[in-house]
Short mmCIF file of C-alpha atoms in Angstrom, two decimals:
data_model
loop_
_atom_site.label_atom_id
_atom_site.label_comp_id
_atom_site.label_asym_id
_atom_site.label_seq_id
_atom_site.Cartn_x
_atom_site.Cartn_y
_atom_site.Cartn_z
CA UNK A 72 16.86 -1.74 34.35
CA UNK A 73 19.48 -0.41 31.86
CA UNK A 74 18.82 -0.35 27.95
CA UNK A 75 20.49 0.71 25.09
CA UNK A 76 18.58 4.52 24.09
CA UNK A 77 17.84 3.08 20.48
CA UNK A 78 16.77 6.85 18.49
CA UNK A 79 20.17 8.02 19.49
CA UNK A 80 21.99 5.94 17.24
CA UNK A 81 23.81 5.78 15.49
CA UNK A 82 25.11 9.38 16.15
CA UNK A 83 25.62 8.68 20.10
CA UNK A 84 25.64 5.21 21.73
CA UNK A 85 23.82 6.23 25.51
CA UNK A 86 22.49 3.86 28.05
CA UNK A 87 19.50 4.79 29.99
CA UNK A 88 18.19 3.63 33.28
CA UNK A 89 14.51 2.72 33.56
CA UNK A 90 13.68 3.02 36.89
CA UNK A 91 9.77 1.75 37.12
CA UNK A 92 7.56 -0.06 35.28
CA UNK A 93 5.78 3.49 34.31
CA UNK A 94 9.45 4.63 32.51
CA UNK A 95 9.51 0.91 31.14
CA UNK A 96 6.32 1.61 29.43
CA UNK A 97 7.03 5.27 28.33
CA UNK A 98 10.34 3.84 26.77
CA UNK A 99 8.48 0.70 24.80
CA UNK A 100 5.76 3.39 23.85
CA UNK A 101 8.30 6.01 22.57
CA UNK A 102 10.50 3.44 20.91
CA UNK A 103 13.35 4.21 22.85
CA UNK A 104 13.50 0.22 22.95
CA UNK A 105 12.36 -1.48 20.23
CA UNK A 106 12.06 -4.89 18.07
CA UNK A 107 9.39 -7.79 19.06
CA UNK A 108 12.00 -9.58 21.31
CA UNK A 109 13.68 -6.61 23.19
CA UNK A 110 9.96 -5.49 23.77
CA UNK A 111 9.28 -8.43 25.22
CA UNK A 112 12.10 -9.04 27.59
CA UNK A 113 11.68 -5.29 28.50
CA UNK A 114 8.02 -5.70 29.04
CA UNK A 115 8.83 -8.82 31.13
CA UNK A 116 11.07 -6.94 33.03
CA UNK A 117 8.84 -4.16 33.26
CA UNK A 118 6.50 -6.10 34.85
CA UNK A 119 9.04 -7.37 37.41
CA UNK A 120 9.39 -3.45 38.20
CA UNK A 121 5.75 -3.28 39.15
CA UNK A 122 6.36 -6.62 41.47
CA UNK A 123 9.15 -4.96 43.37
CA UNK A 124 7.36 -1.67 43.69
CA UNK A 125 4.27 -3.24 45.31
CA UNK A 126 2.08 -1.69 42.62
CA UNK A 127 -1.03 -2.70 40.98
CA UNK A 128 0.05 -5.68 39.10
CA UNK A 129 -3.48 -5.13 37.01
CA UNK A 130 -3.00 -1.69 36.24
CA UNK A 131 0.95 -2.18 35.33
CA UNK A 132 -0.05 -5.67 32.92
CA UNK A 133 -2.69 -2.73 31.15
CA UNK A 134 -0.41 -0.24 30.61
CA UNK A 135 2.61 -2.68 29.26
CA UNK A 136 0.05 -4.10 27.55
CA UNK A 137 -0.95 -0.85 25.51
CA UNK A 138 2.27 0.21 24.19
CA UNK A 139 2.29 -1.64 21.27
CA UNK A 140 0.00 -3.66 20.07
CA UNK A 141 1.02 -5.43 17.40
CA UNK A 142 4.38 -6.90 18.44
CA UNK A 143 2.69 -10.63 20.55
CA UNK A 144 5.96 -10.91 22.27
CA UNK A 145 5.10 -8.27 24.31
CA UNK A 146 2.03 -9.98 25.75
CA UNK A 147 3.68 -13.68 25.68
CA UNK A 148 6.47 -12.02 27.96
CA UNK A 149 3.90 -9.98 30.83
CA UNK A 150 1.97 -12.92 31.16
CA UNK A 151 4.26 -14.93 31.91
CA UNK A 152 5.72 -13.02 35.06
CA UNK A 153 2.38 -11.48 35.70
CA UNK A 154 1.72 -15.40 36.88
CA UNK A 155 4.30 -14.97 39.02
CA UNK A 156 3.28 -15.35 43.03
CA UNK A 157 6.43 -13.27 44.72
CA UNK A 158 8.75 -10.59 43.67
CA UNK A 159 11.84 -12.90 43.40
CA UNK A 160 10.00 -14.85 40.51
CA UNK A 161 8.96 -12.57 38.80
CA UNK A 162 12.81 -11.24 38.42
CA UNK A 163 13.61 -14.49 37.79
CA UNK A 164 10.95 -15.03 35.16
CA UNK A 165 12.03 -11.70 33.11
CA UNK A 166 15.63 -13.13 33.08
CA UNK A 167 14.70 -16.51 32.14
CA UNK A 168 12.72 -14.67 29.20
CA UNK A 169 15.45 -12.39 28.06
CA UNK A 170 18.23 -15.55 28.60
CA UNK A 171 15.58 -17.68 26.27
CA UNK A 172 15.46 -14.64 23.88
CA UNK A 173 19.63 -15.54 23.67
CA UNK A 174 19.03 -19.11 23.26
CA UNK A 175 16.34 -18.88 20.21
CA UNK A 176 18.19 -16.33 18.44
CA UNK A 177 21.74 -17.96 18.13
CA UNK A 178 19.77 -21.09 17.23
CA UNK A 179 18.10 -18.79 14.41
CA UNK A 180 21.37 -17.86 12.86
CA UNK A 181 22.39 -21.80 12.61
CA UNK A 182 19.20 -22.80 11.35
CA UNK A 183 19.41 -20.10 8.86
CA UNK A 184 23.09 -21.01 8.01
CA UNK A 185 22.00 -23.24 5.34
CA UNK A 186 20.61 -20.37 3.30
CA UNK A 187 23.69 -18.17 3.09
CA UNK A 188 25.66 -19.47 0.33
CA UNK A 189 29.25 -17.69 -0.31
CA UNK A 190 28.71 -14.91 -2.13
CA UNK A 191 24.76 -14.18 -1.31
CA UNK A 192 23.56 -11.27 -1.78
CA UNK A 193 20.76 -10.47 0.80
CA UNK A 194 17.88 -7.76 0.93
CA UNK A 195 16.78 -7.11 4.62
CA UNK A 196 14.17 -4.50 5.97
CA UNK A 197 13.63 -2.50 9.15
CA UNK A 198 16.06 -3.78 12.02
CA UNK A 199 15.64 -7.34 13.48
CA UNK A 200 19.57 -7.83 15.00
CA UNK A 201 20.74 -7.48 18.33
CA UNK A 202 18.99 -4.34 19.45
CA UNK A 203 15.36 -5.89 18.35
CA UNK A 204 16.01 -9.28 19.66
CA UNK A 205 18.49 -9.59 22.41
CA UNK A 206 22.11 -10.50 21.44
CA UNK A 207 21.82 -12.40 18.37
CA UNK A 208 18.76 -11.00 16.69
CA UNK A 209 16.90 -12.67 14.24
CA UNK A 210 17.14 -12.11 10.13
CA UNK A 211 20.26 -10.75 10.75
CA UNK A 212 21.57 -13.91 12.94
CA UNK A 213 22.19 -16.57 10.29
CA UNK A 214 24.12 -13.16 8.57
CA UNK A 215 26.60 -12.66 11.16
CA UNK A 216 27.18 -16.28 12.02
CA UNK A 217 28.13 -16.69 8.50
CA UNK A 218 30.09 -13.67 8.15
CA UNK A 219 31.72 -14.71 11.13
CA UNK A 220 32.69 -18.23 9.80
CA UNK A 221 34.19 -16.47 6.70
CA UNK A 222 31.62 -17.00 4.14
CA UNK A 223 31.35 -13.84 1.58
CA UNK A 224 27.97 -12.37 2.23
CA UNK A 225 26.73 -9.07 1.34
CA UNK A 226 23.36 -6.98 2.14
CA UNK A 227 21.13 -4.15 0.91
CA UNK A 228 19.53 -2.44 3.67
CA UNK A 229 16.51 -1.18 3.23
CA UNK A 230 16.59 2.46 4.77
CA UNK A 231 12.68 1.84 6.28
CA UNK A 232 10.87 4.56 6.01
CA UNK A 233 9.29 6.55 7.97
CA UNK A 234 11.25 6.09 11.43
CA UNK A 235 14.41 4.55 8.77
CA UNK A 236 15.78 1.92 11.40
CA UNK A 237 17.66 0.24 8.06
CA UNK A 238 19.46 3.17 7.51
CA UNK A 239 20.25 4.04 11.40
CA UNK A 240 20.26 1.15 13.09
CA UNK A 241 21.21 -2.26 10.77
CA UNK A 242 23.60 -0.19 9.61
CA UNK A 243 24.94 0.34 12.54
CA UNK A 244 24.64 -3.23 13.66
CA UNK A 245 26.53 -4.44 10.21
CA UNK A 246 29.30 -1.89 10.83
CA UNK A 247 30.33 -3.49 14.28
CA UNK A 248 30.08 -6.73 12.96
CA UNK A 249 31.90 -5.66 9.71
CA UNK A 250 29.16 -6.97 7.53
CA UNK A 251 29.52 -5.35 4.02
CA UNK A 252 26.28 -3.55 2.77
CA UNK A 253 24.89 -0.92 1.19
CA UNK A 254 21.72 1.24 2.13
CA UNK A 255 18.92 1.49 -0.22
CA UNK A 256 16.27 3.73 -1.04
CA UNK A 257 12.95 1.45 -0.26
CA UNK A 258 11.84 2.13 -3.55
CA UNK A 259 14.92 1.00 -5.29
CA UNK A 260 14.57 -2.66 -3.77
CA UNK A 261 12.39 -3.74 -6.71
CA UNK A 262 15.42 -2.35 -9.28
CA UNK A 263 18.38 -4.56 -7.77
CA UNK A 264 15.37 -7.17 -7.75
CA UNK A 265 14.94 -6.73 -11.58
CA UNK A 266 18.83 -6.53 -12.55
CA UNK A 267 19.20 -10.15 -10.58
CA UNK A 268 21.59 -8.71 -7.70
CA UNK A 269 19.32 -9.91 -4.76
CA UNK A 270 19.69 -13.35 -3.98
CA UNK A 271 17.60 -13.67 -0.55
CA UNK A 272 15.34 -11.58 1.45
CA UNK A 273 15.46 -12.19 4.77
CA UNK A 274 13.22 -10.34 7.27
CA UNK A 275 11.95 -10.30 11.26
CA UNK A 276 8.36 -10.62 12.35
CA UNK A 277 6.46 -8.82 15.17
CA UNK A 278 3.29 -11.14 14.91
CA UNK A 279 2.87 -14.46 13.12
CA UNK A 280 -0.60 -15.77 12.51
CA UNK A 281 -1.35 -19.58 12.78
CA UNK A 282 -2.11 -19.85 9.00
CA UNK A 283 1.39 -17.88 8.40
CA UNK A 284 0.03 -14.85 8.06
CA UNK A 285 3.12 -12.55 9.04
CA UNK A 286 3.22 -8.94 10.39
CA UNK A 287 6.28 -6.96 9.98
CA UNK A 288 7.69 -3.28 9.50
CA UNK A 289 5.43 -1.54 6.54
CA UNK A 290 6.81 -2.41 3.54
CA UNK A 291 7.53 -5.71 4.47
CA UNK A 292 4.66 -6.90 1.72
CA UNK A 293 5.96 -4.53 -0.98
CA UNK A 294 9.46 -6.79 -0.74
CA UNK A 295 7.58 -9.96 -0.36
CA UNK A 296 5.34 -9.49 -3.28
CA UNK A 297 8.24 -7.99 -5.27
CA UNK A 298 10.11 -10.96 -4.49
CA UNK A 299 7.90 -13.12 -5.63
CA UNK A 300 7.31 -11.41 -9.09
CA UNK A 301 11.68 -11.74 -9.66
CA UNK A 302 11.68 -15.49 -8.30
CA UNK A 303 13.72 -14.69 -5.19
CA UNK A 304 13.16 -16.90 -1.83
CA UNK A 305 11.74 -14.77 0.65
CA UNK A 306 11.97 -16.00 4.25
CA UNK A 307 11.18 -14.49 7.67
CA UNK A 308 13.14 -15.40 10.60
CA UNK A 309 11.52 -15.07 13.98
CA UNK A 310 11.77 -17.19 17.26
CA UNK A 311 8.21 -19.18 17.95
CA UNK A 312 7.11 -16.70 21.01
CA UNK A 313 6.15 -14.72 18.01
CA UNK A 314 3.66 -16.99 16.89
CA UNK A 315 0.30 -16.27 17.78
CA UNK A 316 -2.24 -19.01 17.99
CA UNK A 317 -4.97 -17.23 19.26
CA UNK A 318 -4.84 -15.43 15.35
CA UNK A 319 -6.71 -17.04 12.68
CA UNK A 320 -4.90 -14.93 10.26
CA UNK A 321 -3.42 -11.69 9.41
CA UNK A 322 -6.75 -10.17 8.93
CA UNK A 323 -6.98 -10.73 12.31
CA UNK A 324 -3.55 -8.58 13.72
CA UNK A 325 -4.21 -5.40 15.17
CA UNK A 326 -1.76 -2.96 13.36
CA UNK A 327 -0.46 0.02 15.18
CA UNK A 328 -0.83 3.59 13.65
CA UNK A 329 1.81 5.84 15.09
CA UNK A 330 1.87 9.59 15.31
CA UNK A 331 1.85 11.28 11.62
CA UNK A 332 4.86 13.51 12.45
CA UNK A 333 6.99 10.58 11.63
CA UNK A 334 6.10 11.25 8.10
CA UNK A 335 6.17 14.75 7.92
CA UNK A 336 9.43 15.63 9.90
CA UNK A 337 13.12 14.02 8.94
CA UNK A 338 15.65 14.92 11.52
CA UNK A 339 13.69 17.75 12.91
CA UNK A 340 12.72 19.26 9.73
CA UNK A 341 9.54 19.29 8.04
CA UNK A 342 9.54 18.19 4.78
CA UNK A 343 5.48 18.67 3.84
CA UNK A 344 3.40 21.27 3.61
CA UNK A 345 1.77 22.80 6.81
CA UNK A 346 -1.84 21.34 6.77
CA UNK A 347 -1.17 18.28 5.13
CA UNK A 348 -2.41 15.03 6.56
CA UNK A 349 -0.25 11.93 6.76
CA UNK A 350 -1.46 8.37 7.21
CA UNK A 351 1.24 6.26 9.33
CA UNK A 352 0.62 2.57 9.69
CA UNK A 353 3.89 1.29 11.45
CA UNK A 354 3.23 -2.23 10.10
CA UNK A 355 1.60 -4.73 6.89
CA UNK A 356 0.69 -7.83 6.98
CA UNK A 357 2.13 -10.39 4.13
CA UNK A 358 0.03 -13.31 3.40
CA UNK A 359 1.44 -16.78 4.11
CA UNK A 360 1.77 -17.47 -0.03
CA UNK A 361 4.71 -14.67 -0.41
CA UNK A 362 6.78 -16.45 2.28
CA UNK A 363 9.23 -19.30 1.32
CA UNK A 364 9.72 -20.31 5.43
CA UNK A 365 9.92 -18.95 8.87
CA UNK A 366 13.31 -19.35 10.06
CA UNK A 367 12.79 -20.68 14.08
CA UNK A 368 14.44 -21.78 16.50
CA UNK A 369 12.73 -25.04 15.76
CA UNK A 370 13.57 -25.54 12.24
CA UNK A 371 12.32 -23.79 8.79
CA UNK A 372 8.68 -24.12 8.79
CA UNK A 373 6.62 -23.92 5.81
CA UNK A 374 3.77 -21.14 5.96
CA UNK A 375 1.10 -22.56 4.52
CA UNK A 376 1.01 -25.54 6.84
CA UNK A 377 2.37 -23.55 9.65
CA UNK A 378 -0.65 -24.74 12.52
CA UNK A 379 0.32 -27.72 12.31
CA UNK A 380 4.08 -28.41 12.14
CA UNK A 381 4.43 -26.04 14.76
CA UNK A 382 2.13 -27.46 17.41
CA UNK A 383 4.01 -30.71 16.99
#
């Protein structure tokens, strides 16, 4: 399996080729790949890998499994081909998932359409286009398909502290596409809020709880509740594999803490003092009452009475 070596960008665009399910997991664990969907088609391919290698399906599912928790996808995607009886299905499961992934995101950005007026102005946070859900992406999909049908649209990007995939990697996204934006100091969201130059905030989702409950990059709250205060819609846009109905609510989502040296270091230097501890939670949850609709494949949903439209 080849992916796209995500922490090089955007300085050097490399491929890299995952040759087992073991470097599959390494590279989900390490963020090489990253975003809820790419995790989960490289999960499901990952556990393809252990198919074809004859390997303890149990102990591969375990280790996919543990590489990050928070993001449901993930799981959605290695049971699936972990059901699988033979080798050749479980290839063919992975590339049904990652062809699906395709499908849900490019029916994301029409569904989304509707929002992006000419002339929006649109906050985003963290990275959730093509390299975090494959091809299209998701709160960046009804974005490019409007850019791309001429419509004046413009973004501040969040620079998403600590690991800053704004800054590095929607960036980069918006600069292929030609997308006109600016990057943002997190803490200056709430100031462009204020002077009325934010029109939408549009976001992705790594876990979605059945009361609409939505977990997201950390700071993902601080926008929605900011938001909120300045009257401006906020809506996430995810594809319904990220829906969990096995969670009650966002009490409920485990959120991953990731190694403190994401906080201290930038770029290889250290920028805190030696003995200092850092706390590193890599996601928040925002309660279903900050959220104007979850953007699906489906349709917009409405949060608070997410259980049921979606199991209709």
């Amino acid at each position: 399996m080849i992916v796209i070596s995500q922490p090089l960008l955007p300085k050097r665009f490399a491929l890299l080729r995952l040759r087992n399910y073991r470097q599959t997991a390494e590279a989900i664990r390490t963020m090489i790949v990253r975003g809820a969907g790419t995790i989960g088609a490289t999960a499901g391919y990952g556990m393809a890998q252990a198919f074809l290698e004859g390997a303890d399906l149990d102990a591969a599912y375990r280790l996919l499994l543990e590489t990050r928790p928070t993001a449901v996808d993930l799981k959605h995607a290695i049971d699936r081909v972990r059901a699988c009886r033979t080798a050749r299905e479980a290839v063919r499961e992975a590339e049904r998932i990652a062809e699906e992934y395709v499908a849900r995101g490019a029916s994301i950005a029409r569904v989304g359409l509707s929002l992006i007026k000419p002339g929006t102005r649109v906050l985003t946070h963290c990275n959730a286009g093509w390299l975090a859900l494959v091809d299209w992406g998701s709160a960046p999909a009804p974005i490019y398909l409007a850019h791309r049908r001429g419509r004046k649209v413009f973004v501040w990007v969040d620079e998403t502290r600590p690991r800053c995939q704004g800054a590095s990697l929607t960036s980069w996204e918006f600069m292929q596409e030609g997308v006109p934006h600016t990057i943002i100091a997190d803490n200056a969201a709430g100031f462009y809020m204020r002077r009325g130059e934010v029109d939408l905030c549009l976001v992705g989702a790594d876990r979605i709880a059945i009361n609409g409950d939505v977990a997201n990059k950390i700071g993902t709250y601080t926008k929605a509740v900011l938001a909120k205060e300045n009257g401006i819609p906020f809506y996430v846009a995810a594809p319904t594999s990220t829906i969990d109905p096995h969670c009650r609510n966002g009490d409920a989502i485990p959120i991953e803490e990731r190694d403190e040296d994401e906080i201290h270091y930038i770029g290889g230097q250290r920028i805190s003092p030696r003995g200092a501890r850092a706390a590193n939670p890599a996601f928040d949850v925002t309660p279903a009452r900050y959220i104007t609709g979850i953007i699906t494949e489906r349709g917009i949903l409405n949060p608070t009475q997410l259980g049921r439209q979606w199991t209709r």
